[in-house]
Coordinates of C-alpha atoms in Angstrom, one line a residue:
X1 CA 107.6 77.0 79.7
X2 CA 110.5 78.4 81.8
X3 CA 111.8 75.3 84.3
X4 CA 110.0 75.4 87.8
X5 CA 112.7 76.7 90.5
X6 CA 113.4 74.6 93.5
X7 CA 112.3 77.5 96.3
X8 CA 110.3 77.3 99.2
X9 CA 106.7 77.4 99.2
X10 CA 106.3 79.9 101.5
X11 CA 109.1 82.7 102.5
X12 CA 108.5 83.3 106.0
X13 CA 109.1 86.3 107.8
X14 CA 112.2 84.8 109.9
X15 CA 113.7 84.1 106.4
X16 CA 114.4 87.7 105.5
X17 CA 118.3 89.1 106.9
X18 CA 117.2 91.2 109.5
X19 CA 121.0 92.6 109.1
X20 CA 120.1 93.9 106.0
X21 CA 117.0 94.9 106.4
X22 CA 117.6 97.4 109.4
X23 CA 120.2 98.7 106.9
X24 CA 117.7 99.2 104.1
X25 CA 115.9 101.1 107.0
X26 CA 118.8 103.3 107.9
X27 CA 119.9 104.4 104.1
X28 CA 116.1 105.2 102.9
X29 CA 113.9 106.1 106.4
X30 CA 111.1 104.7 107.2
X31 CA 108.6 103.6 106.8
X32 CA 109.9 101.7 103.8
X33 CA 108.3 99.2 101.5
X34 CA 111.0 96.5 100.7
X35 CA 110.1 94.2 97.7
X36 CA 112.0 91.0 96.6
X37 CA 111.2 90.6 92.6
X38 CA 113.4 87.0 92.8
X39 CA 110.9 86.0 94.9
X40 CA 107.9 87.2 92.7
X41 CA 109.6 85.2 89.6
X42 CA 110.3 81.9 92.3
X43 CA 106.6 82.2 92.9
X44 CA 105.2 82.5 89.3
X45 CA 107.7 79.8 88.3
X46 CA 105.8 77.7 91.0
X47 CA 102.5 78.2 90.0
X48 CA 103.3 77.9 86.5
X49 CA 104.7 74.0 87.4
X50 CA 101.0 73.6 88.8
X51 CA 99.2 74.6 86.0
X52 CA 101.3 74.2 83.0
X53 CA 98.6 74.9 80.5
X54 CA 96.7 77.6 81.5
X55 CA 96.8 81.0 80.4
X56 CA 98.8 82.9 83.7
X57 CA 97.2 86.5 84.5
X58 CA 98.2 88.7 87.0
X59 CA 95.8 90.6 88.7
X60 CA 97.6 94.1 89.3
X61 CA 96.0 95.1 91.9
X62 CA 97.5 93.2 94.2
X63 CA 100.6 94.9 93.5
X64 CA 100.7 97.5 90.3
X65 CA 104.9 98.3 90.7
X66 CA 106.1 99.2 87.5
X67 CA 108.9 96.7 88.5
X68 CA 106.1 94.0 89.7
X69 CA 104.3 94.3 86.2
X70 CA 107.8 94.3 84.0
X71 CA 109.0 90.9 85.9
X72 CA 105.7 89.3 85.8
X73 CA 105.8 90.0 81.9
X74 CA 109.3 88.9 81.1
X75 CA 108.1 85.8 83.1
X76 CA 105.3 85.2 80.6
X77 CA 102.0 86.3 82.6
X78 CA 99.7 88.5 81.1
X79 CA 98.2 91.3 83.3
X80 CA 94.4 91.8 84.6
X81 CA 93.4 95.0 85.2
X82 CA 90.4 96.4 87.7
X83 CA 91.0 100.2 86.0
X84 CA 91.9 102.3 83.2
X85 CA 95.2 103.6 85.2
X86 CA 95.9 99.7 85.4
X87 CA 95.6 99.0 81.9
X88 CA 97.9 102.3 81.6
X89 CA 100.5 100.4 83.9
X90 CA 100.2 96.8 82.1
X91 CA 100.3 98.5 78.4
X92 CA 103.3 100.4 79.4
X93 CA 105.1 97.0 81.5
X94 CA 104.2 94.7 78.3
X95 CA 106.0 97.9 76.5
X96 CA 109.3 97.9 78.3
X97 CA 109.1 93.7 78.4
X98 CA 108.5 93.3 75.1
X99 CA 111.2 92.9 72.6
X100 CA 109.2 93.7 69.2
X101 CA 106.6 96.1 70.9
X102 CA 103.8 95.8 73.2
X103 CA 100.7 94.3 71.8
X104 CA 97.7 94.3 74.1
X105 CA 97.0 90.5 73.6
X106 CA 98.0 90.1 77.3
X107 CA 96.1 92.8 78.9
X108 CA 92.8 92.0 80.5
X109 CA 90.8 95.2 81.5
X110 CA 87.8 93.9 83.8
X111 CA 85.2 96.4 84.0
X112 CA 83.3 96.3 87.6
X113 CA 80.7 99.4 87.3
X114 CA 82.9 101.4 85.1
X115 CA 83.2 105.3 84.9
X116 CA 82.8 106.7 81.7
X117 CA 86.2 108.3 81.8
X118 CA 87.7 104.6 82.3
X119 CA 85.1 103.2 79.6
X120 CA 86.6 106.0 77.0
X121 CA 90.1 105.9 77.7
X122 CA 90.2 101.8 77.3
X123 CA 88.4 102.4 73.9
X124 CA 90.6 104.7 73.0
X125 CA 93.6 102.4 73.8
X126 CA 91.8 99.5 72.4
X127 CA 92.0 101.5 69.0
X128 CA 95.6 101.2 69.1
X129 CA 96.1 98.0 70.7
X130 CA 93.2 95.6 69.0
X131 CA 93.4 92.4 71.0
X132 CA 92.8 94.0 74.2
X133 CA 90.0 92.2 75.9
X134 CA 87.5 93.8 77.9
X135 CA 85.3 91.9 80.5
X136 CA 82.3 92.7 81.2
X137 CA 79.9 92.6 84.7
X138 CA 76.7 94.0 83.4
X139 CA 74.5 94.4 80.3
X140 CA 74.9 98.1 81.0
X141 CA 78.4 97.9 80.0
X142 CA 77.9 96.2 76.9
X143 CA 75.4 99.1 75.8
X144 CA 78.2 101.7 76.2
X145 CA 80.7 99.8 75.2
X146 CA 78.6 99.9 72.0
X147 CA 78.0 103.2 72.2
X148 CA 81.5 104.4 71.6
X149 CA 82.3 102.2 69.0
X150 CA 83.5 98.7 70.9
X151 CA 83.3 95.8 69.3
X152 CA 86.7 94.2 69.9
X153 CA 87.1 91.0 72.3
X154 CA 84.7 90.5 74.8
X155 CA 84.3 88.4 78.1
X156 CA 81.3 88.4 80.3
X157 CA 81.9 88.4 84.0
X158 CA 79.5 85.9 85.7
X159 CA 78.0 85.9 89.3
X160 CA 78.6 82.1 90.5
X161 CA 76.5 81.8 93.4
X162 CA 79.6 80.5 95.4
X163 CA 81.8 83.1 97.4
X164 CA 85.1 82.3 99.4
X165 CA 88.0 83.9 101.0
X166 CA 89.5 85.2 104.2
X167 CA 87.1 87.9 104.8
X168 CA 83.3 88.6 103.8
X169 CA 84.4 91.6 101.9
X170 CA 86.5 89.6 99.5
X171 CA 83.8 86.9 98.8
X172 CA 83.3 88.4 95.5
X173 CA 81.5 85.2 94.0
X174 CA 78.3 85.2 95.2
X175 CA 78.1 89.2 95.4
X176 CA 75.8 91.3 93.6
X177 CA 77.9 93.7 92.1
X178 CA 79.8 91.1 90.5
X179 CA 78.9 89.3 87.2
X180 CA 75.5 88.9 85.3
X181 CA 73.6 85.8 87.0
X182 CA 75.4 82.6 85.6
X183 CA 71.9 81.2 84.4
X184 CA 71.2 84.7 82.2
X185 CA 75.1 84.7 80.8
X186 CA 74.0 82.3 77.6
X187 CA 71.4 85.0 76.7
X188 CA 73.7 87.5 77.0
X189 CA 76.8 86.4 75.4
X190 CA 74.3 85.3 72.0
X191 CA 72.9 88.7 71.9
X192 CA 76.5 90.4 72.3
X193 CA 77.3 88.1 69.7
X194 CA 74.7 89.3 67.4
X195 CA 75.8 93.0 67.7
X196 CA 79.0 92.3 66.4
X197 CA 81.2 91.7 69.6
X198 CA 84.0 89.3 69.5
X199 CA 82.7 87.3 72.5
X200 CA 85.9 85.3 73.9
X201 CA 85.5 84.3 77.2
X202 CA 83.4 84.0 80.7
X203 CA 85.1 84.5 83.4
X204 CA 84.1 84.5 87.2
X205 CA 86.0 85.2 90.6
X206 CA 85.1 83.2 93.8
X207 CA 86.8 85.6 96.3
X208 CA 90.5 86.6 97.8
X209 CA 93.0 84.7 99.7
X210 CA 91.0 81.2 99.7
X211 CA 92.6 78.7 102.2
X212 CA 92.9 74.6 101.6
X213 CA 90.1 74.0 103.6
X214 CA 88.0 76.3 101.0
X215 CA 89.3 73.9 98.0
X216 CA 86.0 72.0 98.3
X217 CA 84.1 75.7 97.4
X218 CA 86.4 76.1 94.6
X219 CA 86.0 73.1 93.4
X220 CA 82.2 73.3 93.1
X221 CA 82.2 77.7 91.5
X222 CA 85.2 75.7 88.7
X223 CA 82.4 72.8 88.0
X224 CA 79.7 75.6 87.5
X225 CA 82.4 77.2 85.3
X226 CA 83.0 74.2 83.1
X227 CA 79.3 73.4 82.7
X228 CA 78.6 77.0 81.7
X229 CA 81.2 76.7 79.1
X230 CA 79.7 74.0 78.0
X231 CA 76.3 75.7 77.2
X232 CA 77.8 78.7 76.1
X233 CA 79.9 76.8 73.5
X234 CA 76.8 75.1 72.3
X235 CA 75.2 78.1 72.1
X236 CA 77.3 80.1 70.4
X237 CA 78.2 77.4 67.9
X238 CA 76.8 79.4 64.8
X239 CA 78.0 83.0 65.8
X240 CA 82.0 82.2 64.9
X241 CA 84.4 79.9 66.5
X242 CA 83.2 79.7 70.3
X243 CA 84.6 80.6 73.5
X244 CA 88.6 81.1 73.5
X245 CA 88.9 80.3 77.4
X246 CA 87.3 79.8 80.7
X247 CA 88.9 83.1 83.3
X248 CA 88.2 80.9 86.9
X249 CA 90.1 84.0 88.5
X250 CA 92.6 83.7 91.4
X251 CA 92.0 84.5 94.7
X252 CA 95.6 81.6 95.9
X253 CA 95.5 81.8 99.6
X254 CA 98.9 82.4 101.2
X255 CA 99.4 81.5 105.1
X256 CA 100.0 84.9 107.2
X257 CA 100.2 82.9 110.7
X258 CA 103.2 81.5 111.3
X259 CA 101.4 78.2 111.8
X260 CA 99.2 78.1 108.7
X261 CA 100.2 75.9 105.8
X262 CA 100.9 76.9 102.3
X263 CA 98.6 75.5 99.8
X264 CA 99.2 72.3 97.7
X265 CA 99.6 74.4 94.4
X266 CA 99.6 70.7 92.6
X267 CA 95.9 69.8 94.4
X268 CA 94.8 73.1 93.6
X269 CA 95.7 72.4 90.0
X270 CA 94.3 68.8 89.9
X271 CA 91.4 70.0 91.5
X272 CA 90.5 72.8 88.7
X273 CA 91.4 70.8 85.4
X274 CA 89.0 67.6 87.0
X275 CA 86.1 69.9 87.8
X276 CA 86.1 71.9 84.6
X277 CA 86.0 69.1 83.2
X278 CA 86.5 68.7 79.0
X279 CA 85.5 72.5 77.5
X280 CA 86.9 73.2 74.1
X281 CA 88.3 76.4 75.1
X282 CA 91.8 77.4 77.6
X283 CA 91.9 77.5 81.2
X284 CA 92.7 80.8 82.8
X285 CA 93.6 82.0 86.3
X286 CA 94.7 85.5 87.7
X287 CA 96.6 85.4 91.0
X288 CA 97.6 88.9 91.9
X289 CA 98.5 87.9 96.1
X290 CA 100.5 84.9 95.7
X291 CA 102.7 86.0 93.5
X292 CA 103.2 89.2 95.3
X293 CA 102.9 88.5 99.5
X294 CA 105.4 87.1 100.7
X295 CA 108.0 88.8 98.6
X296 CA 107.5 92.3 100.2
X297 CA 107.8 93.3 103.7
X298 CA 106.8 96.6 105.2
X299 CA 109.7 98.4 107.8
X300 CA 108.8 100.8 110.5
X301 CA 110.2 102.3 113.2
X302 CA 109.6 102.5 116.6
X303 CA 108.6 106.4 118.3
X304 CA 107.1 105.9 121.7
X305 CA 106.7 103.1 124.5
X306 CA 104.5 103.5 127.0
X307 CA 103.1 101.3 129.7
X308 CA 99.2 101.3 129.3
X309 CA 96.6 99.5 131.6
X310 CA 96.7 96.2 130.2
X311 CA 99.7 95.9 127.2
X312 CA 102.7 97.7 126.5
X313 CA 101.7 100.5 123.9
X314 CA 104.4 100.7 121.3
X315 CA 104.0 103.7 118.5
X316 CA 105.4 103.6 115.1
X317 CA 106.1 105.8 112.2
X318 CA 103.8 103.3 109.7
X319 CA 100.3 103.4 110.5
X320 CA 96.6 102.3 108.6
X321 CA 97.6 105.1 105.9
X322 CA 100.5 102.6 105.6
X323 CA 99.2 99.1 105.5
X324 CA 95.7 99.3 105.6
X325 CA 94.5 95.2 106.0
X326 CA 94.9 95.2 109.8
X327 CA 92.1 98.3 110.4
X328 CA 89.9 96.9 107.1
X329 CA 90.3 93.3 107.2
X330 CA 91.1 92.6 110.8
X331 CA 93.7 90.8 109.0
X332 CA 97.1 89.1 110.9
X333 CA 100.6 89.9 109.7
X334 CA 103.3 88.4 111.3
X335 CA 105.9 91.1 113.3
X336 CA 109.3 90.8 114.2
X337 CA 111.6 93.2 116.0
X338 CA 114.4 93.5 113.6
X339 CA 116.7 95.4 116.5
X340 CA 115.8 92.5 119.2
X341 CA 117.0 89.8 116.7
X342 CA 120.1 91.4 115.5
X343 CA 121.5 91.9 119.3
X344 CA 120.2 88.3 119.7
X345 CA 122.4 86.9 116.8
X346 CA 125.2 88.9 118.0
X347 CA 125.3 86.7 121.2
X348 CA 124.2 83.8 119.6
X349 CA 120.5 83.6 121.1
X350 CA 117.2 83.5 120.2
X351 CA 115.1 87.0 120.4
X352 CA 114.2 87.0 123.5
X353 CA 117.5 85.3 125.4
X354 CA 119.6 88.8 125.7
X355 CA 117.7 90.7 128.8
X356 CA 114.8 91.4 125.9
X357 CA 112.0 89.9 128.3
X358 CA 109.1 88.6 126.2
X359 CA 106.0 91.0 126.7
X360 CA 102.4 91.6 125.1
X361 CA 102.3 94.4 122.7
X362 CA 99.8 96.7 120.8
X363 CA 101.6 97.9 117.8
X364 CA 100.1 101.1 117.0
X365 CA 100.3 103.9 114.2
X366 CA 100.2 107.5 114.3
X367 CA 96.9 108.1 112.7
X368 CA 93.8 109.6 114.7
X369 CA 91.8 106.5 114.6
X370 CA 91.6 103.9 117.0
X371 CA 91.8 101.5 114.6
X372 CA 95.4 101.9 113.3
X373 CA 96.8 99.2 115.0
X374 CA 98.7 96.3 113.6
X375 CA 98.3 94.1 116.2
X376 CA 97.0 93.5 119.9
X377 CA 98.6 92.2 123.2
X378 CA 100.9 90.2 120.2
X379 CA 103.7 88.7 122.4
X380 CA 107.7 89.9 121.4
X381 CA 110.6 90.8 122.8
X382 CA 110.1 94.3 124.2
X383 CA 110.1 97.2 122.3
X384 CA 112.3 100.2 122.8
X385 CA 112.4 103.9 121.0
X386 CA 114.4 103.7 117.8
X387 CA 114.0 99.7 117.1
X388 CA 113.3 99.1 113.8
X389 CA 110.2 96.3 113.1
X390 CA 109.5 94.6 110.3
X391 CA 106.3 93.6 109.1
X392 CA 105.6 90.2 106.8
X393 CA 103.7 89.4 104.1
X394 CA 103.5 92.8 102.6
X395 CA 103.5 92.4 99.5
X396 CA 100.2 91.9 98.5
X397 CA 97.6 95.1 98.9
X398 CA 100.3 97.1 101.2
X399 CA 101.2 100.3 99.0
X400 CA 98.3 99.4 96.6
X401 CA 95.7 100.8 99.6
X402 CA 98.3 103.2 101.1
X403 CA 96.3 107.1 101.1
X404 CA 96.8 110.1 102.7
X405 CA 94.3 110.4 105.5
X406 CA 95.3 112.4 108.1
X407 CA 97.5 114.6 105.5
X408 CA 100.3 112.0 105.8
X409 CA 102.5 111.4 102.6
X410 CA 103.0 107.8 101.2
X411 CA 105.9 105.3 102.0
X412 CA 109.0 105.0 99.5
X413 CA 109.3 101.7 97.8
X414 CA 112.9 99.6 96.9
X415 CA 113.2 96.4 95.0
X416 CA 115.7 93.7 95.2
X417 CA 117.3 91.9 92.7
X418 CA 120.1 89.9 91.8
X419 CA 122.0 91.2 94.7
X420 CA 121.3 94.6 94.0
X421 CA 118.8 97.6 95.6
X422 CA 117.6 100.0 93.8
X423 CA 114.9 102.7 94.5
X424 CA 111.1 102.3 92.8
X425 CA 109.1 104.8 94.4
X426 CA 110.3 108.0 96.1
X427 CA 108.6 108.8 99.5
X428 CA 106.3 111.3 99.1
X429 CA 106.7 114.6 100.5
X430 CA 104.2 117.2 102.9
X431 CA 104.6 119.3 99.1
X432 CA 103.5 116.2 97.4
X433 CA 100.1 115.7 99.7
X434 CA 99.3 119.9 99.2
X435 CA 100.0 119.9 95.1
X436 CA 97.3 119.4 93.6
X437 CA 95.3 121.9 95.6
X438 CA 98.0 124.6 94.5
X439 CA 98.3 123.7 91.1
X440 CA 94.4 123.7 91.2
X441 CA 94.7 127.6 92.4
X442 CA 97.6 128.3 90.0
X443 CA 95.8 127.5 87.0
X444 CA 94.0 129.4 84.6
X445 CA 90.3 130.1 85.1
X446 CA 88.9 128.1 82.3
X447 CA 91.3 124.9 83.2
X448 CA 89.4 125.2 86.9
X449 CA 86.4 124.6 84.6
X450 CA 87.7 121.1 82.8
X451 CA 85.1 118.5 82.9
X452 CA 83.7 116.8 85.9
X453 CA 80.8 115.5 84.2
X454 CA 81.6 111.8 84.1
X455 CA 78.5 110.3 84.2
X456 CA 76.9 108.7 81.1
X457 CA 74.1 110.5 79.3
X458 CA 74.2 108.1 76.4

């Protein structure tokens, strides 16, 4: 196990060099996606110290940076994927981290309502890499799974009855489309057993971004964890060797208010090993945010001030295509005006002590919506055309849920590490957002006619 680093628990958003960070604004454009990947190994190596023998998975999701997935792997986490073009990602991260190859023994591909296209391209990489794992949500799954030939290592997703997290559309635990009914996962597991399947695992999610006061719900979704294993084990005790480990998800809360506290990582781990309780089989968690959120920030610049009825109306150049968890999740990220603070440190005073009077703001993006806000009546030092902001804690589902709504191309992404800077993801261009309508009218006449069947018929 790689020695826990002495780092904070949280990085907040007055932490980051706002010096540098306008500069990183100036030498790529904006908006700009800035990701610190010592940070992301700080925060593994933290959670690792908490939970010292459980089986680490990151859920990709969160963040699926080529750079995310290679430092996660060198780090030891294995990588959970919601997708085919995730398990693309991880098999090609666990490629370039591995020294003697890439095996698929840390590559998780859980399969929510799968499209046949994803269901055949895992199978097919399953055929090369053998100790892929696949989870499974739904009997359905299991059929076409065996359909096509699958009958590699299998986990059952199972529906808890217990959701949590920071927004009723993350509560994935108690949520129908999630999981096979705990109390019909025995039955299930046996008869995927008896077809052959290597059956490995149940796993279960309670929901995103759960808070310390939500420990109490994740306490009681672990319990029902541990005493599913328990009958499952039992079960199963004829069919082969029993259950390999017990997948209680992630979902690690991190504090986007500036007053919220970080969670107790070593309660959290206490907590889950004392109500799982003694299963003969390995604990496993997948984080995706906390390893990811505070160790990205978003920048964007400032376009247009105006004075509206009742708040200062300030326009920027990142917008809901941009960071989407403001308009979808009504969710809070912290704001700072980089341009305020650097003149500020420049005579030695806080942000707002230089003439920058203190007013309410609406932060505001440039897409057609009245949603694409970031924030409302949010009180900092006066904005002015050409400031550069920067927004916290955007590491985490930022450029993940980025699109091009409104026609507007993606952000460019650069990493940090040891010092250096370097470029991960190019900003897309007005070309890039029309290309695959003009290679569509380009190509031949029987390539317009490639298959876009991809529902089952079997």
């Amino acid at each position: 196990m790689t020695a826990p680093v002495e780092s904070p628990s949280i990085r907040r958003l007055a932490d980051w060099d706002p010096t540098r960070l306008e500069s990183l604004a100036q030498d790529y454009g904006s908006p700009l996606y800035v990701l610190d990947l010592e940070r992301v190994r700080e925060n593994y190596r933290r959670l690792e110290s908490a939970f010292p023998d459980a089986e680490i998975l990151y859920a990709v999701k969160a963040n699926a940076l080529g750079d995310v997935l290679e430092t996660l792997r060198e780090e030891g986490a294995g990588l959970e994927c919601a997708s085919a073009g995730e398990v693309e990602r991880a098999l090609a991260a666990s490629e370039s981290a591995a020294e003697n190859g890439a095996t698929g023994a840390n590559v998780h591909y859980t399969a929510v309502n799968p499209p046949a296209r994803d269901l055949e391209w895992v199978v097919d990489a399953w055929e090369e890499y053998p100790d892929l794992t696949i989870t499974v949500g739904a009997e359905d799954t299991i059929d076409r799974l065996e359909e096509r030939g699958y009958d590699g290592r299998l986990c059952l997703r199972v529906n808890p009855g217990i959701g949590a997290g920071h927004h009723e559309k993350v509560q994935t635990g108690a949520a129908a489309k999630f999981g096979v009914p705990a109390e019909r996962a025995v039955d299930v597991l046996a008869d995927a057993a008896d077809r052959g399947f290597d059956v490995v695992g149940i796993h279960a999610h309670v929901g995103s971004g759960v808070s310390s006061d939500q420990l109490g719900d994740h306490r009681e979704f672990v319990s029902r964890m541990g005493d599913l294993a328990r009958d499952v084990s039992e079960a199963l005790a004829g069919d082969g060797d029993g259950l390999e480990f017990v997948d209680v998800g992630g979902g690690f809360g991190v504090p986007y208010r500036e007053e919220d506290q970080p969670l107790d990582l070593e309660a959290v781990g206490d907590a889950t090993r004392d109500a799982l309780g003694d299963v003969d089989a390995a604990l496993t968690i997948e984080p995706g945010r906390y390893f990811v959120a505070d160790a990205g920030v978003l920048l964007t610049a400032v376009n247009t001030v105006k004075e509206a009825r009742d708040t200062l109306a300030v326009g920027v150049d990142a917008g809901m295509t941009t960071l989407l968890r403001p308009a979808m999740y009504d969710a809070y990220h912290p704001i700072r005006n980089l341009t305020a603070a650097i003149e500020a440190e420049q005579h030695g005073a806080s942000d707002d002590e230089r003439g920058r009077e203190t007013v309410a703001q609406t932060i505001a993006g440039p897409i057609c919506e009245s949603g694409d806000v970031f924030c409302e009546n949010r009180h900092l030092p006066v904005s002015e055309r050409t400031d550069v902001l920067v927004i916290g804690n955007a590491g985490a589902y930022g450029y993940e849920m980025a699109n091009q709504y409104n026609s507007r191309p993606r952000p460019a992404s650069i990493v940090l590490e040891d010092g250096d800077v370097r470029l991960a993801r190019r900003r897309e261009t007005l070309e890039d957002v029309t290309r695959l309508e003009r290679e569509a009218r380009d190509s031949e006449p029987s390539a317009n006619h490639e298959t876009h069947a991809e529902h089952d018929t079997r």
